[in-house]
Short mmCIF file of C-alpha atoms in Angstrom, two decimals:
data_model
loop_
_atom_site.label_atom_id
_atom_site.label_comp_id
_atom_site.label_asym_id
_atom_site.label_seq_id
_atom_site.Cartn_x
_atom_site.Cartn_y
_atom_site.Cartn_z
CA MET V 222 78.38 104.07 116.91
CA THR V 223 77.82 104.88 120.59
CA GLY V 224 80.04 105.24 123.64
CA ARG V 225 83.58 106.58 123.71
CA LEU V 226 85.15 106.05 120.30
CA LEU V 227 88.85 105.90 119.45
CA VAL V 228 89.77 106.72 115.83
CA VAL V 229 93.23 105.52 114.77
CA ALA V 230 95.51 106.34 111.81
CA PHE V 231 99.22 105.83 111.20
CA GLU V 232 101.63 107.28 108.67
CA GLY V 233 103.35 104.77 106.41
CA TRP V 234 102.20 101.51 104.86
CA ASN V 235 98.54 102.01 105.82
CA ASP V 236 98.27 105.61 104.61
CA ALA V 237 98.21 105.92 100.82
CA GLY V 238 97.93 109.53 99.71
CA GLU V 239 98.16 110.55 103.38
CA ALA V 240 94.39 110.16 103.37
CA ALA V 241 93.90 108.43 106.74
CA THR V 242 96.28 110.62 108.76
CA GLY V 243 94.88 113.65 106.96
CA ALA V 244 91.36 112.78 108.11
CA VAL V 245 92.38 112.17 111.72
CA GLY V 246 94.49 115.34 111.68
CA ILE V 247 91.40 117.31 110.69
CA LEU V 248 89.46 115.70 113.53
CA ARG V 249 92.22 116.57 115.99
CA ASP V 250 92.14 120.24 114.97
CA ARG V 251 88.38 120.67 114.60
CA LEU V 252 87.38 118.85 117.77
CA GLY V 253 89.83 120.79 119.92
CA THR V 254 91.45 117.67 121.36
CA VAL V 255 94.45 117.73 123.69
CA PRO V 256 97.32 115.20 124.08
CA LEU V 257 96.68 112.58 126.75
CA MET V 258 99.58 110.19 126.22
CA SER V 259 102.56 109.74 123.89
CA VAL V 260 104.67 106.61 123.46
CA ASP V 261 108.42 106.67 124.02
CA PRO V 262 109.89 106.75 120.48
CA GLU V 263 113.13 105.11 121.64
CA LEU V 264 111.20 101.89 122.27
CA TYR V 265 109.31 101.55 119.01
CA TYR V 266 111.06 103.40 116.17
CA ASP V 267 114.12 102.73 114.04
CA TYR V 268 115.29 106.25 113.19
CA GLN V 269 117.08 105.05 110.05
CA PHE V 270 113.72 103.80 108.80
CA THR V 271 111.44 106.53 110.21
CA ARG V 272 113.71 109.52 110.46
CA PRO V 273 113.22 112.51 112.79
CA THR V 274 112.77 115.90 111.13
CA VAL V 275 114.10 119.34 111.94
CA TYR V 276 111.99 122.51 111.96
CA LEU V 277 112.05 126.12 113.13
CA ASP V 278 109.78 126.99 116.05
CA ASP V 279 107.88 130.26 116.55
CA LYS V 280 111.03 131.92 117.86
CA GLY V 281 113.13 130.79 114.92
CA LYS V 282 114.97 128.19 116.97
CA ARG V 283 115.80 124.88 115.32
CA GLN V 284 114.00 121.93 116.91
CA ILE V 285 113.88 118.18 116.27
CA ARG V 286 110.55 116.41 115.85
CA TRP V 287 110.84 112.72 116.70
CA PRO V 288 108.53 110.08 115.20
CA GLY V 289 105.95 108.76 117.61
CA ALA V 290 102.26 108.25 118.33
CA THR V 291 99.98 110.35 120.54
CA LEU V 292 96.60 109.70 122.07
CA TYR V 293 94.31 112.76 122.01
CA GLY V 294 91.12 113.35 123.95
CA PRO V 295 88.44 116.00 124.48
CA ALA V 296 89.61 119.33 125.87
CA PRO V 297 87.96 120.76 129.01
CA ARG V 298 84.92 122.82 128.09
CA THR V 299 85.49 125.54 130.69
CA GLY V 300 86.60 128.71 128.99
CA LEU V 301 87.19 126.94 125.66
CA ASP V 302 85.01 129.28 123.64
CA GLU V 303 86.94 132.30 124.88
CA GLU V 304 90.20 130.68 123.78
CA LEU V 305 88.86 129.66 120.37
CA PRO V 306 90.54 132.41 118.27
CA GLU V 307 93.97 131.39 119.61
CA LEU V 308 93.40 127.66 119.21
CA ILE V 309 92.28 127.67 115.58
CA GLU V 310 94.69 128.79 112.88
CA ASP V 311 91.89 129.41 110.38
CA PRO V 312 89.30 131.78 111.93
CA LEU V 313 86.89 131.02 109.06
CA LEU V 314 86.73 127.36 110.03
CA PRO V 315 84.71 126.88 113.23
CA ARG V 316 85.44 124.11 115.67
CA SER V 317 82.89 121.32 115.78
CA ARG V 318 80.27 121.69 118.53
CA THR V 319 77.94 118.70 118.79
CA ASP V 320 76.74 116.49 121.63
CA ASN V 321 79.01 113.60 120.68
CA ASP V 322 82.27 115.59 120.41
CA SER V 323 83.29 114.70 123.94
CA ASN V 324 83.09 110.99 123.11
CA VAL V 325 85.74 111.07 120.35
CA TYR V 326 89.37 110.14 121.07
CA LEU V 327 92.16 109.96 118.50
CA LEU V 328 95.43 108.05 118.07
CA LEU V 329 97.72 109.56 115.45
CA GLY V 330 101.36 108.90 114.61
CA ALA V 331 103.86 106.95 112.55
CA GLU V 332 103.70 103.18 112.18
CA PRO V 333 106.23 101.75 114.67
CA SER V 334 109.30 99.94 113.37
CA ARG V 335 109.54 97.34 116.15
CA GLY V 336 107.95 96.13 119.36
CA TRP V 337 104.47 96.00 117.87
CA GLN V 338 102.97 93.81 120.58
CA SER V 339 104.34 96.03 123.36
CA PHE V 340 103.20 99.10 121.45
CA VAL V 341 99.66 97.75 121.12
CA SER V 342 99.58 96.78 124.80
CA GLU V 343 100.60 100.30 125.84
CA VAL V 344 97.99 101.91 123.59
CA LEU V 345 95.22 99.59 124.74
CA ASP V 346 96.10 100.15 128.41
CA SER V 347 95.47 103.85 127.83
CA ALA V 348 92.30 103.12 125.87
CA LEU V 349 90.91 101.03 128.72
CA ALA V 350 91.92 103.69 131.26
CA HIS V 351 89.83 106.22 129.31
CA ASP V 352 86.87 103.84 129.01
CA ILE V 353 87.05 103.51 125.22
CA SER V 354 84.17 101.29 124.11
CA ARG V 355 84.77 101.13 120.33
CA VAL V 356 87.82 101.49 118.06
CA ILE V 357 87.75 102.65 114.43
CA VAL V 358 90.98 101.98 112.53
CA LEU V 359 91.38 104.17 109.47
CA GLY V 360 93.53 103.26 106.48
CA ALA V 361 94.10 104.01 102.82
CA VAL V 362 95.53 101.74 100.12
CA LEU V 363 96.61 102.10 96.50
CA ALA V 364 94.06 100.48 94.22
CA ASP V 365 92.80 100.26 90.64
CA SER V 366 90.34 103.11 91.17
CA PRO V 367 89.70 105.89 88.65
CA HIS V 368 90.19 109.35 90.15
CA THR V 369 87.11 110.58 88.28
CA ARG V 370 84.71 108.43 90.31
CA PRO V 371 83.81 108.64 94.03
CA ILE V 372 86.49 107.20 96.31
CA THR V 373 85.54 103.69 97.41
CA ILE V 374 85.26 103.22 101.18
CA GLU V 375 85.31 99.65 102.49
CA CYS V 376 84.25 98.77 106.04
CA SER V 377 84.65 95.44 107.82
CA SER V 378 84.82 94.04 111.33
CA GLU V 379 85.80 90.86 113.13
CA ASN V 380 83.14 91.61 115.75
CA ASP V 381 79.75 89.94 115.30
CA GLU V 382 77.91 92.75 117.07
CA VAL V 383 79.48 95.49 114.95
CA ARG V 384 78.74 93.60 111.73
CA ALA V 385 75.12 93.15 112.73
CA GLU V 386 74.70 96.82 113.73
CA LEU V 387 76.26 98.24 110.56
CA HIS V 388 75.29 95.44 108.13
CA LEU V 389 78.89 94.59 107.26
CA GLU V 390 80.69 91.57 105.91
CA ARG V 391 83.65 89.91 107.56
CA SER V 392 86.99 90.23 105.77
CA VAL V 393 88.37 87.04 104.21
CA TYR V 394 91.83 88.50 103.51
CA GLU V 395 94.91 86.45 104.40
CA GLY V 396 98.42 87.83 104.01
CA PRO V 397 100.79 90.58 105.20
CA ILE V 398 99.31 93.16 107.55
CA GLY V 399 100.17 96.51 109.09
CA ILE V 400 99.97 97.93 112.60
CA LEU V 401 96.26 98.76 112.16
CA ASN V 402 95.39 95.08 111.88
CA VAL V 403 97.52 94.18 114.90
CA LEU V 404 95.89 96.93 116.96
CA ALA V 405 92.41 95.87 115.85
CA ALA V 406 93.12 92.25 116.81
CA GLY V 407 94.47 93.34 120.19
CA ALA V 408 91.44 95.51 120.86
CA GLU V 409 89.10 92.62 120.16
CA THR V 410 91.14 90.43 122.50
CA VAL V 411 90.64 92.84 125.42
CA GLY V 412 86.94 93.22 124.65
CA ILE V 413 86.85 96.46 122.63
CA PRO V 414 84.83 96.00 119.39
CA THR V 415 86.65 97.33 116.34
CA LEU V 416 85.65 98.62 112.90
CA SER V 417 88.08 98.88 109.96
CA VAL V 418 87.51 101.68 107.43
CA TRP V 419 89.66 101.82 104.28
CA ALA V 420 89.79 104.26 101.35
CA SER V 421 90.98 103.22 97.88
CA VAL V 422 93.42 105.75 96.40
CA PRO V 423 94.18 105.66 92.63
CA HIS V 424 97.61 104.06 92.40
CA TYR V 425 98.72 106.14 89.41
CA VAL V 426 98.81 109.30 91.57
CA HIS V 427 100.42 107.75 94.63
CA ASN V 428 103.23 110.32 94.92
CA ALA V 429 100.98 113.15 96.12
CA PRO V 430 98.48 113.60 98.97
CA SER V 431 94.91 112.78 97.99
CA PRO V 432 92.46 115.30 99.49
CA LYS V 433 89.60 113.57 97.67
CA ALA V 434 90.31 110.36 99.61
CA THR V 435 90.65 112.34 102.85
CA LEU V 436 87.27 113.95 102.15
CA ALA V 437 85.67 110.54 101.58
CA LEU V 438 86.99 109.30 104.93
CA ILE V 439 85.76 112.46 106.66
CA ASP V 440 82.29 111.89 105.18
CA LYS V 441 82.27 108.33 106.52
CA LEU V 442 83.57 109.35 109.94
CA GLU V 443 80.90 112.02 110.27
CA GLU V 444 78.29 109.32 109.70
CA LEU V 445 79.86 106.84 112.13
CA LEU V 446 80.70 109.31 114.90
CA ASP V 447 77.46 111.31 114.66
CA ILE V 448 79.33 114.63 114.71
CA VAL V 449 79.67 117.61 112.40
CA ILE V 450 83.17 117.95 110.90
CA PRO V 451 83.86 121.31 109.19
CA ARG V 452 85.58 120.70 105.84
CA GLY V 453 87.27 124.07 105.47
CA GLU V 454 89.20 124.18 102.20
CA LEU V 455 89.10 120.40 101.76
CA LEU V 456 86.32 120.50 99.17
CA THR V 457 88.25 123.02 97.09
CA GLU V 458 91.46 121.02 97.45
CA ALA V 459 89.72 117.80 96.37
CA THR V 460 88.34 119.50 93.26
CA ALA V 461 91.73 121.01 92.42
CA TRP V 462 93.38 117.60 92.90
CA GLU V 463 90.99 115.94 90.44
CA GLU V 464 91.44 118.73 87.92
CA GLY V 465 95.21 118.42 88.25
CA VAL V 466 95.12 114.69 87.51
CA ASN V 467 92.82 115.39 84.55
CA ALA V 468 95.41 117.81 83.20
CA LEU V 469 98.17 115.21 83.55
CA ALA V 470 96.07 112.59 81.79
CA GLY V 471 95.34 115.06 79.00
CA GLU V 472 99.07 115.21 78.25
CA ASP V 473 99.58 111.43 78.36
CA PRO V 474 97.45 109.34 75.93
CA ASP V 475 98.49 106.06 77.58
CA MET V 476 97.46 107.30 81.01
CA ALA V 477 94.17 108.66 79.63
CA GLY V 478 93.40 105.31 77.98
CA TYR V 479 94.19 103.43 81.17
CA ILE V 480 91.88 105.70 83.18
CA ARG V 481 89.07 105.11 80.66
CA GLN V 482 89.48 101.36 81.15
CA LEU V 483 89.25 101.80 84.92
CA GLU V 484 86.13 103.96 84.50
CA GLN V 485 84.46 101.37 82.27
CA ALA V 486 85.26 98.56 84.69
CA ARG V 487 83.98 100.58 87.65
CA ASP V 488 80.77 101.63 85.86
CA THR V 489 80.07 98.06 84.77
CA VAL V 490 80.44 96.69 88.29
CA GLU V 491 78.26 99.41 89.83
CA ALA V 492 75.49 99.37 87.18
CA PRO V 493 72.11 98.39 88.70
CA GLU V 494 71.61 95.72 86.06
CA ALA V 495 75.08 94.22 86.49
CA SER V 496 75.07 90.46 87.02
CA GLY V 497 77.80 88.35 88.54
CA GLU V 498 78.65 86.91 85.13
CA ALA V 499 78.82 90.35 83.52
CA ILE V 500 81.10 91.63 86.25
CA ALA V 501 83.40 88.63 85.87
CA GLN V 502 83.54 89.07 82.09
CA GLU V 503 84.35 92.77 82.39
CA PHE V 504 87.06 92.09 84.94
CA GLN V 505 88.65 89.46 82.68
CA ARG V 506 88.45 91.82 79.70
CA TYR V 507 90.15 94.48 81.79
CA LEU V 508 92.95 92.09 82.76
CA ASP V 509 93.43 91.07 79.12
CA THR V 510 93.56 94.64 77.79
CA THR V 511 95.99 95.86 80.45
CA GLY V 512 98.27 92.84 80.10
CA THR V 513 97.96 92.01 83.79
CA SER V 514 99.46 88.63 84.58
CA SER V 515 97.62 85.92 86.47
CA SER V 516 100.04 86.41 89.37
CA ASN V 517 99.04 90.04 89.69
CA GLN V 518 95.36 89.65 90.52
CA GLU V 519 95.09 93.15 91.98
CA GLY V 520 94.90 94.46 88.40
CA ILE V 521 97.82 96.86 88.72
CA PRO V 522 100.08 97.45 85.69
CA PRO V 523 103.32 95.41 85.86
CA GLU V 524 105.46 98.39 86.79
CA ASP V 525 103.47 98.79 90.01
CA ASP V 526 103.71 95.17 91.17
CA ALA V 527 105.49 96.36 94.31
CA GLN V 528 102.19 97.75 95.55
CA ASP V 529 100.43 94.35 95.50
CA GLU V 530 100.78 93.73 99.23
CA ASN V 531 99.58 97.25 100.02
CA ASP V 532 96.49 96.83 97.83
CA SER V 533 95.70 93.43 99.28
CA ASN V 534 95.78 94.85 102.81
CA GLY V 535 92.96 97.16 101.92
CA ASN V 536 90.61 94.21 101.98
CA SER V 537 91.31 93.69 105.68
#
């Protein structure tokens, strides 16, 4: 994708396993971006819903960190290389240096609690002021995906031009949405083409961050942005995460059996010789063996029905 690109991720409903915000956080650190604009948290956040946090600063003084959202942009190049050791916490992880780095902008923060239309208007005003020509909204949802297989990345767009360029389908999802969808719709309204990129995180490990999903999003962003993104320890963390889930499954026969069913369903769907009828039969067999009701078409075990809306949003 060409031109100035804005990559967006929000904590909360759209961020299963902290995968999306983790990916944009890596971009923020590796591209050497600087804050350009932050929203006023008093306008958009309910602090009983998204609570502020307390931390100790470098001098040991207690500080309060308020929820919010910040737009980041490229840092000035003058003298940046000399400042590099101070700007990067990990000296073994070099900052990205490619021709397209200066075209990447980021929006990172917590999903607002209220005033979504005003929030989107404020963000898009800043995007237009910085001549943003494309927006990539990044999300992650809980899904019936086995952790032993590659993380599924789904891309879609409401923009005809983007779909033609990237050979994408248009989403047919209808239902509850998050701030990413509202922002994407607003961007299209003001003439900024938008791409939605979603990672599917295994729902049975939803309580912990998923570095494997973050890595999958980083791989996709590197392709879309045409930049080099140093992974650092992310590869090691993704491997350790998968090994940790394997260890948990090894101690729980029911969990291990459920994962095998997910693996079989995934392998059947992705087999080169798979036909539409075979896929449908395998999906129905999976629903029958897991006891999934007809009202829970996302294929999640009954105890996880609360995640249905979250999983459905991943198709947007």
